[in-house]
Coordinates of C-alpha atoms and ligand atoms in Angstrom, one line a residue:
M6 CA -6.2 3.3 -7.7
T7 CA -8.8 0.9 -7.7
D8 CA -8.7 -1.8 -5.6
P9 CA -7.0 -4.9 -7.0
L10 CA -8.0 -7.9 -5.3
P11 CA -11.0 -10.4 -5.1
T12 CA -13.7 -9.4 -3.1
A13 CA -13.2 -11.3 0.5
T14 CA -16.4 -10.0 2.8
A15 CA -15.6 -10.2 6.2
Q16 CA -18.3 -12.7 7.2
P17 CA -17.6 -16.3 6.9
P18 CA -17.3 -17.9 4.6
R19 CA -13.2 -17.3 4.2
P20 CA -11.6 -18.5 1.2
R21 CA -10.1 -21.8 0.7
G22 CA -6.5 -22.4 1.7
F23 CA -4.5 -21.0 4.2
L24 CA -2.5 -18.6 2.7
A25 CA -5.2 -17.3 1.0
A26 CA -7.6 -17.1 4.1
W27 CA -5.0 -14.7 5.3
L28 CA -3.5 -12.6 2.9
L29 CA -7.0 -11.8 1.1
S30 CA -9.1 -11.0 4.5
T31 CA -10.7 -8.3 5.2
D32 CA -10.9 -8.7 8.9
H33 CA -9.3 -6.4 11.0
K34 CA -8.1 -8.9 13.4
R35 CA -6.1 -10.5 10.7
I36 CA -4.8 -7.9 9.0
G37 CA -3.6 -6.2 12.5
I38 CA -2.2 -9.5 13.0
M39 CA -0.4 -10.1 10.0
Y40 CA 0.7 -5.8 10.6
L41 CA 2.6 -7.5 14.1
A42 CA 4.4 -10.3 12.7
A43 CA 6.3 -8.3 10.3
L44 CA 6.3 -5.2 12.4
T45 CA 8.0 -7.8 14.8
L46 CA 10.6 -9.1 12.1
V47 CA 11.2 -5.4 11.7
L48 CA 12.3 -4.3 15.1
A49 CA 14.8 -7.6 15.1
A50 CA 16.0 -7.4 11.8
G51 CA 16.5 -3.8 12.9
A52 CA 17.9 -4.5 15.9
A53 CA 20.4 -6.9 14.6
L54 CA 21.7 -4.1 12.2
G55 CA 22.0 -1.7 15.4
V56 CA 24.5 -4.3 16.7
L57 CA 26.3 -4.2 14.1
M58 CA 26.9 -1.0 14.3
R59 CA 27.8 -0.8 18.1
L60 CA 30.4 -3.5 17.1
S61 CA 31.7 -1.6 14.0
A62 CA 31.9 1.2 16.3
V63 CA 34.5 -0.8 19.0
A64 CA 36.4 -2.0 16.2
P65 CA 35.9 0.4 12.9
G66 CA 37.1 -1.1 9.8
A67 CA 37.3 -4.8 11.0
L68 CA 33.9 -5.2 10.4
L69 CA 32.3 -2.9 8.2
N70 CA 34.4 -0.6 6.1
A71 CA 33.3 3.4 5.6
R72 CA 30.8 3.3 3.4
H73 CA 29.5 0.1 4.4
Y74 CA 29.1 1.8 8.1
N75 CA 27.0 4.4 6.4
Q76 CA 24.8 2.1 4.4
T77 CA 24.3 0.0 7.5
F78 CA 23.2 3.1 9.8
T79 CA 21.0 4.3 7.0
L80 CA 19.6 0.8 6.7
H81 CA 18.7 0.4 10.2
G82 CA 16.8 4.1 10.4
V83 CA 14.5 3.2 7.3
L84 CA 13.6 0.0 8.6
M85 CA 13.1 1.4 12.0
I86 CA 11.7 5.1 11.1
F87 CA 9.7 3.9 7.9
L88 CA 8.6 0.2 8.6
F89 CA 8.4 -0.3 12.5
V90 CA 7.6 3.1 14.3
I91 CA 5.5 4.9 11.6
P92 CA 3.4 2.3 11.0
G93 CA 4.1 1.1 14.0
I94 CA 0.8 0.8 16.9
P95 CA -2.0 1.8 14.5
V96 CA -1.3 -0.6 12.6
S97 CA -0.5 -3.1 14.9
F98 CA -3.1 -3.0 17.6
G99 CA -4.5 0.0 16.3
N100 CA -6.1 -2.1 13.5
F101 CA -7.0 -5.3 16.3
L102 CA -8.2 -3.2 18.9
L103 CA -9.6 -0.1 17.5
P104 CA -13.3 -1.7 16.3
L105 CA -13.0 -3.5 20.0
L106 CA -12.4 -0.8 21.7
I107 CA -15.4 1.0 20.4
G108 CA -17.7 -1.5 19.8
A109 CA -17.8 -2.2 15.9
R110 CA -17.4 -4.6 13.7
D111 CA -15.1 -3.8 11.7
V112 CA -13.4 -0.3 10.4
A113 CA -15.1 1.4 8.1
F114 CA -13.7 0.6 5.2
P115 CA -12.1 -2.9 5.3
R116 CA -10.9 -3.3 1.5
L117 CA -9.0 -0.1 1.8
N118 CA -7.6 -1.7 5.4
R119 CA -6.7 -4.6 3.1
L120 CA -5.3 -2.2 0.3
S121 CA -3.1 -0.4 3.0
W122 CA -1.3 -4.1 4.6
W123 CA -0.5 -4.8 0.6
L124 CA 1.3 -1.2 0.1
Y125 CA 3.2 -1.5 3.3
L126 CA 4.3 -5.0 1.9
T127 CA 4.7 -3.3 -1.3
G128 CA 6.9 -0.7 -0.4
A129 CA 9.0 -2.9 2.2
A130 CA 9.9 -5.0 -0.9
V131 CA 10.5 -1.9 -3.1
I132 CA 13.1 -0.7 -0.6
L133 CA 14.4 -4.1 0.3
S134 CA 15.0 -4.6 -3.2
S135 CA 18.0 -1.7 -2.9
L136 CA 19.4 -4.4 -1.2
F137 CA 19.9 -6.6 -4.4
L138 CA 20.7 -3.8 -7.0
K139 CA 23.9 -2.1 -8.4
G140 CA 24.9 0.3 -6.1
G141 CA 23.6 -1.3 -3.3
P142 CA 21.1 0.2 -0.5
L143 CA 21.4 3.9 0.1
D144 CA 23.6 5.7 2.3
T145 CA 22.2 9.2 3.0
G146 CA 21.0 8.4 6.1
W147 CA 17.1 7.8 6.8
T148 CA 16.5 11.9 6.0
F149 CA 17.9 11.1 2.3
Y150 CA 19.0 15.3 2.9
A151 CA 19.8 16.4 -0.6
P152 CA 22.1 17.5 -2.1
Y153 CA 23.6 14.7 -1.0
S154 CA 20.6 12.1 -1.8
V155 CA 20.6 13.7 -5.4
Q156 CA 24.4 12.4 -6.0
T157 CA 25.6 9.4 -4.5
R158 CA 25.0 6.4 -6.5
T159 CA 23.4 3.9 -4.2
Q160 CA 20.0 3.0 -4.6
V161 CA 18.2 6.2 -3.2
S162 CA 15.7 6.2 -5.6
F163 CA 14.5 2.7 -4.7
A164 CA 14.2 3.5 -1.3
V165 CA 12.6 6.8 -1.8
V166 CA 9.9 5.4 -4.0
G167 CA 9.6 2.5 -1.4
V168 CA 8.8 4.5 1.4
F169 CA 6.7 7.0 -0.6
I170 CA 4.6 3.6 -1.7
L171 CA 4.2 3.4 2.4
G172 CA 3.2 6.8 2.5
F173 CA 0.2 5.9 1.0
S174 CA -0.3 3.1 3.3
S175 CA -0.2 5.4 5.9
I176 CA -2.6 8.1 4.3
L177 CA -5.0 5.2 4.0
T178 CA -5.3 4.2 7.4
G179 CA -5.2 7.5 8.7
L180 CA -8.7 8.0 7.1
N181 CA -10.0 4.7 7.8
F182 CA -9.6 5.3 11.6
V183 CA -11.1 8.5 11.6
T184 CA -13.8 7.6 9.6
T185 CA -14.5 5.1 11.8
I186 CA -14.8 6.4 15.0
H187 CA -16.8 9.1 13.2
R188 CA -18.9 6.2 12.2
L189 CA -18.9 3.1 13.9
R190 CA -18.8 3.8 17.8
A191 CA -21.4 1.3 19.6
P192 CA -25.2 3.3 20.6
G193 CA -24.6 4.6 23.6
M194 CA -20.4 5.9 23.2
G195 CA -20.0 9.3 23.5
W196 CA -17.1 10.8 22.3
L197 CA -16.1 11.6 26.2
R198 CA -17.3 7.6 26.8
M199 CA -14.1 6.8 23.9
P200 CA -11.7 5.0 25.6
L201 CA -8.2 7.2 25.1
F202 CA -6.4 4.8 23.2
P203 CA -8.9 5.6 19.8
W204 CA -8.5 9.2 21.1
T205 CA -5.0 9.0 20.2
L206 CA -5.4 6.8 17.0
Y207 CA -8.4 9.6 15.8
A208 CA -5.5 12.8 16.6
T209 CA -2.9 10.0 14.8
G210 CA -5.1 9.6 12.1
W211 CA -5.7 13.4 11.3
V212 CA -1.6 13.9 11.0
Q213 CA -1.7 10.8 9.1
L214 CA -3.8 12.3 6.7
L215 CA -2.7 16.3 6.8
A216 CA 1.4 15.4 7.2
T217 CA 1.7 12.6 5.0
P218 CA 1.0 14.1 1.2
V219 CA 4.1 16.9 2.0
L220 CA 6.5 13.7 2.6
A221 CA 5.3 12.1 -0.6
V222 CA 5.9 15.8 -2.5
T223 CA 9.4 15.8 -1.0
L224 CA 10.3 12.2 -2.4
V225 CA 8.9 12.5 -5.6
F226 CA 11.3 15.7 -6.0
I227 CA 14.4 13.6 -5.3
V228 CA 13.4 11.0 -7.8
L229 CA 13.1 14.0 -10.3
E230 CA 16.4 16.1 -9.6
R231 CA 18.1 12.4 -9.7
F232 CA 16.9 11.6 -12.9
F233 CA 16.1 14.9 -14.5
G234 CA 18.3 17.3 -12.6
V235 CA 15.6 19.7 -12.5
G236 CA 17.0 21.9 -9.6
F237 CA 14.7 22.3 -6.8
F238 CA 17.4 21.7 -4.6
D239 CA 20.3 23.6 -6.7
P240 CA 21.5 26.9 -6.3
A241 CA 23.6 26.5 -9.6
K242 CA 19.8 26.3 -11.1
G243 CA 18.3 28.9 -8.2
G244 CA 17.2 26.2 -6.4
D245 CA 18.0 26.0 -2.3
P246 CA 18.9 22.8 -0.4
I247 CA 17.1 24.1 2.4
L248 CA 14.4 23.6 1.2
F249 CA 14.7 20.2 1.1
E250 CA 15.1 20.6 4.6
H251 CA 12.2 21.9 5.1
L252 CA 9.7 19.7 3.1
F253 CA 11.5 17.1 5.3
W254 CA 10.9 17.7 8.3
I255 CA 7.2 19.8 7.5
Y256 CA 6.3 15.7 7.2
S257 CA 8.7 14.4 9.3
H258 CA 8.4 16.4 13.1
P259 CA 4.6 15.4 12.8
A260 CA 5.5 11.8 12.0
V261 CA 7.2 12.0 15.5
Y262 CA 3.5 12.8 17.4
I263 CA 2.2 9.4 14.8
M264 CA 5.0 7.7 16.4
V265 CA 4.2 8.6 20.0
L266 CA 0.2 9.4 20.0
P267 CA -0.3 5.8 19.6
A268 CA 2.3 4.8 22.4
M269 CA 0.5 7.5 24.9
G270 CA -2.9 5.8 24.1
V271 CA -1.8 2.3 24.6
V272 CA -0.3 3.8 28.3
S273 CA -3.1 5.5 29.0
E274 CA -5.1 2.0 28.9
I275 CA -2.8 -0.3 31.0
V276 CA -2.1 2.6 33.6
P277 CA -6.2 2.3 34.7
T278 CA -5.8 -1.4 34.5
F279 CA -2.8 -2.2 36.7
A280 CA -3.4 0.7 39.1
R281 CA -7.2 -0.6 39.3
R282 CA -8.5 3.0 39.3
T283 CA -10.2 5.8 36.6
V284 CA -7.9 7.7 34.8
Y285 CA -7.2 11.0 36.7
G286 CA -8.3 13.7 34.2
Y287 CA -10.0 12.0 31.6
R288 CA -11.0 14.7 29.2
A289 CA -7.3 16.4 29.6
V290 CA -5.6 13.5 28.5
A291 CA -8.3 13.2 25.6
F292 CA -7.9 16.8 24.7
S293 CA -4.0 17.0 25.2
A294 CA -3.4 14.3 22.3
V295 CA -5.7 16.4 20.1
C296 CA -2.8 19.7 20.8
I297 CA -0.3 17.1 20.6
A298 CA -1.3 16.7 17.7
A299 CA -1.9 20.3 16.2
V300 CA 0.9 21.8 17.7
G301 CA 3.0 19.5 16.4
Y302 CA 2.7 20.6 13.2
L303 CA 4.2 24.0 14.0
V304 CA 7.4 23.1 14.9
W305 CA 9.6 21.9 12.4
G306 CA 12.4 24.1 12.2
H307 CA 14.0 22.4 15.3
H308 CA 15.3 20.5 13.1
M309 CA 16.9 23.4 11.6
F310 CA 18.7 25.9 13.7
T311 CA 22.3 25.3 12.3
S312 CA 21.2 25.5 8.7
G313 CA 20.4 29.0 8.6
M314 CA 17.4 30.7 9.2
S315 CA 17.0 34.1 10.5
D316 CA 17.1 34.8 14.6
T317 CA 13.4 35.3 14.2
S318 CA 12.0 32.3 13.2
R319 CA 14.3 30.4 15.2
T320 CA 13.4 32.3 18.3
L321 CA 9.6 31.4 17.3
F322 CA 10.5 27.2 16.3
S323 CA 12.2 27.9 20.1
L324 CA 9.4 28.7 21.7
L325 CA 6.7 26.8 20.1
T326 CA 8.9 23.9 20.5
F327 CA 8.5 24.7 24.3
L328 CA 4.9 24.4 23.6
V329 CA 4.5 21.0 22.8
A330 CA 5.6 20.4 26.0
V331 CA 3.0 21.5 28.1
P332 CA 0.0 18.7 26.6
S333 CA 2.8 15.7 27.1
G334 CA 3.5 17.3 30.9
V335 CA -0.5 16.6 31.2
K336 CA -0.5 13.2 30.1
I337 CA 2.6 12.3 32.6
F338 CA 1.2 14.1 35.2
N339 CA -2.1 13.0 34.7
W340 CA -1.0 9.3 34.6
V341 CA 1.2 9.8 37.7
A342 CA -1.8 10.8 39.5
T343 CA -3.9 7.7 38.6
L344 CA -1.3 6.0 39.7
H345 CA -1.4 7.7 43.4
G346 CA -3.7 5.9 45.5
G347 CA -4.1 3.4 43.0
S348 CA -4.0 -0.4 44.0
I349 CA -1.0 -0.6 42.0
R350 CA -0.1 -4.1 40.2
T351 CA 3.3 -4.8 38.2
D352 CA 2.9 -7.3 35.4
A353 CA 4.9 -7.1 32.4
P354 CA 2.4 -4.6 30.3
M355 CA 2.5 -2.5 33.6
L356 CA 6.1 -2.6 33.9
F357 CA 7.1 -2.0 30.3
A358 CA 4.1 1.1 30.7
L359 CA 6.2 2.5 33.4
T360 CA 9.2 2.1 31.5
F361 CA 7.8 4.2 28.5
I362 CA 6.4 6.8 31.2
F363 CA 10.3 7.3 32.3
L364 CA 12.1 6.7 29.0
F365 CA 9.4 9.1 27.2
S366 CA 10.2 11.9 30.1
I367 CA 13.9 11.9 29.9
G368 CA 13.3 11.8 26.1
G369 CA 11.3 14.6 26.3
L370 CA 13.4 16.3 28.9
T371 CA 16.6 16.1 26.8
G372 CA 14.1 17.5 23.9
L373 CA 14.2 21.4 25.8
I374 CA 17.9 21.2 25.9
I375 CA 17.9 20.9 22.7
G376 CA 15.4 22.8 21.9
S377 CA 17.1 25.6 23.3
L378 CA 19.3 27.1 21.0
A379 CA 22.2 28.0 22.4
P380 CA 22.7 24.1 24.0
N381 CA 21.2 23.0 20.5
L382 CA 24.6 24.7 19.1
H383 CA 27.0 22.8 21.0
V384 CA 25.3 18.9 20.7
H385 CA 24.1 19.5 17.3
A386 CA 25.0 16.2 15.0
T387 CA 26.7 14.7 18.0
Y388 CA 25.6 11.2 19.8
F389 CA 23.3 13.1 22.2
I390 CA 20.9 13.7 19.3
V391 CA 20.9 10.0 19.0
G392 CA 20.5 9.1 22.7
H393 CA 17.1 11.7 22.8
F394 CA 15.5 10.1 19.9
H395 CA 15.9 6.4 21.0
Y396 CA 14.7 7.6 24.3
V397 CA 11.7 9.2 22.2
M398 CA 10.9 6.4 19.7
F399 CA 12.6 3.2 21.6
G400 CA 11.6 4.3 25.6
G401 CA 8.5 5.6 24.1
A402 CA 6.9 3.9 21.0
G403 CA 9.4 0.5 21.5
M404 CA 8.2 -0.2 24.6
A405 CA 4.8 0.7 24.5
F406 CA 5.0 -1.5 21.5
L407 CA 6.0 -4.1 24.0
A408 CA 3.4 -3.6 26.7
A409 CA 0.7 -3.5 23.9
L410 CA 2.1 -7.0 22.9
H411 CA 1.8 -8.4 26.9
Y412 CA -1.3 -6.6 27.7
W413 CA -3.4 -7.8 24.5
F414 CA -1.1 -10.9 23.6
P415 CA -4.4 -12.9 25.9
K416 CA -6.9 -11.2 23.8
I417 CA -4.8 -11.3 20.3
T418 CA -4.0 -15.4 20.6
G419 CA -6.4 -17.0 23.1
R420 CA -2.7 -17.7 25.6
L421 CA -1.3 -16.6 28.6
Y422 CA 2.7 -15.9 28.8
D423 CA 5.1 -16.6 31.3
E424 CA 5.4 -14.2 33.6
R425 CA 8.9 -15.3 34.8
A426 CA 10.4 -14.8 31.5
A427 CA 8.7 -11.6 30.7
R428 CA 10.1 -10.2 33.4
A429 CA 13.2 -11.1 33.4
G430 CA 13.0 -10.3 29.8
W431 CA 12.0 -6.6 31.1
V432 CA 15.4 -6.4 33.5
L433 CA 17.6 -6.8 30.8
L434 CA 15.7 -4.4 28.3
F435 CA 15.7 -1.7 30.7
V436 CA 19.6 -2.4 31.6
G437 CA 20.7 -2.6 28.3
F438 CA 18.7 0.5 27.3
N439 CA 19.8 2.6 29.7
L440 CA 23.9 1.3 29.1
L441 CA 23.3 2.1 25.6
Y442 CA 21.7 5.3 25.3
F443 CA 22.7 7.3 28.4
T444 CA 26.3 6.5 27.4
M445 CA 25.1 8.4 24.1
F446 CA 24.2 11.7 25.8
V447 CA 27.6 11.6 28.0
L448 CA 29.1 10.7 24.8
G449 CA 28.1 13.5 22.3
L450 CA 28.4 16.2 25.1
Q451 CA 32.2 15.3 25.0
G452 CA 31.7 15.7 21.2
M453 CA 31.5 12.6 19.4
P454 CA 30.1 13.4 16.5
R455 CA 27.2 11.2 15.4
R456 CA 27.2 8.8 11.8
Y457 CA 31.4 8.9 12.2
F458 CA 32.7 5.8 11.1
D459 CA 35.7 6.4 13.4
Y460 CA 37.0 8.6 16.1
P461 CA 39.9 9.8 18.6
A462 CA 40.8 7.0 21.2
R463 CA 39.5 9.2 24.2
Y464 CA 35.8 8.2 23.1
F465 CA 36.9 4.4 23.0
P466 CA 35.6 4.1 26.6
G467 CA 32.0 5.5 25.8
H468 CA 32.1 3.5 22.8
M469 CA 33.1 0.5 24.3
T470 CA 30.4 1.0 27.5
A471 CA 27.8 1.2 24.6
T472 CA 28.5 -1.8 23.2
V473 CA 28.1 -3.6 26.1
G474 CA 24.9 -2.3 26.8
S475 CA 23.7 -3.2 22.9
W476 CA 24.4 -6.7 23.4
I477 CA 22.0 -6.7 27.4
L478 CA 19.7 -5.0 25.2
A479 CA 19.4 -7.2 22.1
L480 CA 19.6 -10.8 24.6
G481 CA 16.8 -8.6 26.6
L482 CA 14.2 -8.3 23.2
A483 CA 15.7 -11.9 22.2
V484 CA 14.1 -13.1 25.8
V485 CA 10.7 -11.2 25.6
L486 CA 10.2 -12.3 21.6
G487 CA 11.1 -15.6 22.1
N488 CA 8.4 -16.1 25.6
L489 CA 5.9 -14.8 23.2
L490 CA 6.9 -16.8 20.4
R491 CA 6.8 -20.1 22.8
A492 CA 3.2 -19.1 24.3
L493 CA 1.8 -18.8 21.3
R494 CA 1.8 -22.8 20.9
R495 CA 2.3 -23.7 24.8
G496 CA 0.8 -20.9 26.4
A497 CA -2.4 -22.4 28.8
P498 CA -5.9 -20.9 27.2
A499 CA -6.4 -17.1 27.8
P500 CA -10.1 -16.1 29.5
A501 CA -12.2 -13.3 28.2
D502 CA -10.2 -10.5 31.1
P503 CA -7.5 -12.2 32.0
W504 CA -6.3 -8.2 34.0
G505 CA -9.8 -7.6 35.0
G506 CA -9.9 -4.5 32.4
T507 CA -13.2 -2.5 32.0
T508 CA -13.3 -1.4 28.3
L509 CA -15.2 -3.2 25.6
E510 CA -12.2 -5.8 24.0
W511 CA -12.5 -7.6 27.6
T512 CA -16.1 -7.7 26.9
T513 CA -16.0 -11.0 24.1
S514 CA -13.9 -14.2 24.1
S515 CA -10.2 -14.7 23.3
P516 CA -9.8 -14.5 20.7
P517 CA -12.5 -12.6 20.1
P518 CA -14.7 -14.3 17.0
P519 CA -14.8 -13.0 13.6
E520 CA -17.7 -10.7 14.3
N521 CA -16.0 -9.1 17.1
F522 CA -19.3 -9.4 19.3
E523 CA -22.1 -12.1 19.9
E524 CA -24.1 -8.3 19.9
I525 CA -23.4 -4.7 19.6
P526 CA -22.9 -3.5 23.6
V527 CA -24.5 -0.6 24.1
V528 CA -22.4 1.7 26.3
T529 CA -24.2 3.0 29.5
R530 CA -20.9 4.6 31.0
G531 CA -17.3 6.2 30.8
P532 CA -14.8 3.1 29.7
Y533 CA -12.4 3.2 33.1
A534 CA -15.3 2.8 35.6
Y535 CA -13.5 1.0 38.6
G536 CA -15.6 0.5 42.1
E537 CA -17.7 3.5 42.7
G538 CA -15.4 6.0 41.2
A539 CA -17.1 6.0 37.8
R540 CA -16.5 8.6 36.2
R541 CA -18.3 12.0 36.3
Ligands
LIG168 C1 12.3 1.2 18.2 C2 13.8 1.3 18.0 C3 14.8 1.8 17.0 C4 14.4 3.4 16.5 C5 13.4 3.9 16.1 C6 15.8 3.6 16.2 C7 16.3 4.5 15.1 C8 17.6 4.9 14.7 C9 17.1 6.5 13.9 C10 16.8 6.7 12.8 C11 19.0 6.6 13.5 C12 19.8 7.4 13.2 C13 20.5 6.5 11.8 C14 21.3 7.7 11.0 O1 21.6 8.7 11.8 O2 20.5 8.1 9.9 C15 19.6 5.3 14.4 C16 20.7 5.0 14.8 C17 21.3 4.4 15.2 N1 20.8 3.3 16.0 FE1 19.1 3.3 16.5 N2 16.8 2.8 16.6 C18 16.2 1.9 17.4 C19 16.6 0.5 18.0 C20 18.4 0.7 18.0 C21 19.0 -0.5 18.9 C22 17.6 -1.9 19.2 C23 20.2 -0.2 18.5 C24 21.2 -1.1 19.0 C25 21.3 -2.5 19.7 C26 20.2 0.7 18.0 C27 21.5 1.4 17.6 C28 21.4 2.6 16.7 C29 22.8 3.1 16.5 C30 24.8 2.3 16.9 C31 23.0 3.7 15.2 C32 24.0 5.1 14.9 C33 24.2 6.5 15.3 C34 25.0 7.0 14.6 O3 25.9 6.4 13.9 O4 24.7 8.0 14.3 N3 18.9 1.4 17.7 N4 18.4 4.3 14.9
LIG169 CU1 10.7 17.4 15.8

């Protein structure tokens, strides 16, 4: 497909009119800001659906009937996964910061970047249109498992086509970032002088490029099945429903790393700044990102231990799953080692980054529990799983998103936010989060299945606790986002480097000028040179 939009170059003169100036812009900073606004909206809408589900769970039938409950958790999952965490940090902070971090004027293909943004909007519109069409939004769960997704009369096709379009957006962003990092690093910035956030965007870019096409194929199969009954997944026609699960998870497990690697990159930027210390083991942190991306392709089968697989393959998938824990552990070890002996400041970005480390560790450790065969059989398809993936995706990627939002807010907007309100929001988020999702571990161990609309009375206390947690969590989110919205208009002007950061984005004004730098910087040292501790 060729770029259908009129040419708008990154240089001024910009197109006339406020809306055109934004929507037709090829400036990575403007595109990043528009994505950021869209993602924040999705997060808020998705959280509202989450709260609705929790309300329904303490009074089954009072708010939502069974079918609406299914549609609610599906829409919640689809919004959060495909429109929030997967595009997430790369399209927003990656777009805004990658060129700044490596000392470039823009990404390698600015017009392709604009096309990715338009594909994101189109995909979102197609998915949301299902709300207004006959049959209503899909009720398959965000995993679209066959055969149900082939049979249900809800609008599966629209959702699936929307996700297909989003896939192209994701592939193009990955391609753009990989090329940008290869071609546009500032003079003197060898690979081992590149900051860690670009390293993770690089690893993520390859996963986006190589894994996303598998999802695209899978989604095409669903549509073909629905319209023509071709029989890929239908045993009566010689097909196999398990094939769907394989194809789906061959993409969707690596997708977890599309969500989490950039989050790790954000944390790797914030930790040295607020510990005022060079990252301990920079090389190990950089290479572990690439290792995680590589091993991440090999473990999809751990989603299918109970679906019917040979014992040999189950054992292998379990082993490989444990292998991913190694590079993740390397990162956590190195962050903690960086903190050790640092002089730590706990401003909001650091609080959120530390929260990432804490919650993601719980998510990772419970991941090892469900990656082992025997416990997996016990907790499969229970709330334990829901607890696990919220610790990873919300506690991990979501918290890193909030960390990034606070860390780079002054750079992006040129304003400072109120630190007290940010901390108050953080406390609420932290308490609400753990009340909500830790309770889910307990409920899961007790046997409460996920995606069930109603349940025996003995699970009620757990559900009630989780629901109270969801209120505190939602309030925290409102305080955090409200504080930032307010700062957009009322915040004091931000200096170029409010935190004392050492990477290149802090050397230019807040917000940066259209061309990013007065003059392209020449790099002569590693990215986190604090005091004489400059990296070897
Ligand atoms: C980054 C943020 C989040 C992500 C990525 C996320 C993702 C998901 C996903 C993928 C599901 C699975 C749906 C399914 O089983 O098909 C889910 C379920 C659920 N989520 Fe979230 N979610 C997020 C935030 C929230 C919030 C803020 C709340 C509540 C305030 C929430 C409450 C729930 C509940 C209650 C379920 C239903 C579990 C079930 O019935 O199986 N989530 N979420
Ligand atoms: Cu997985």
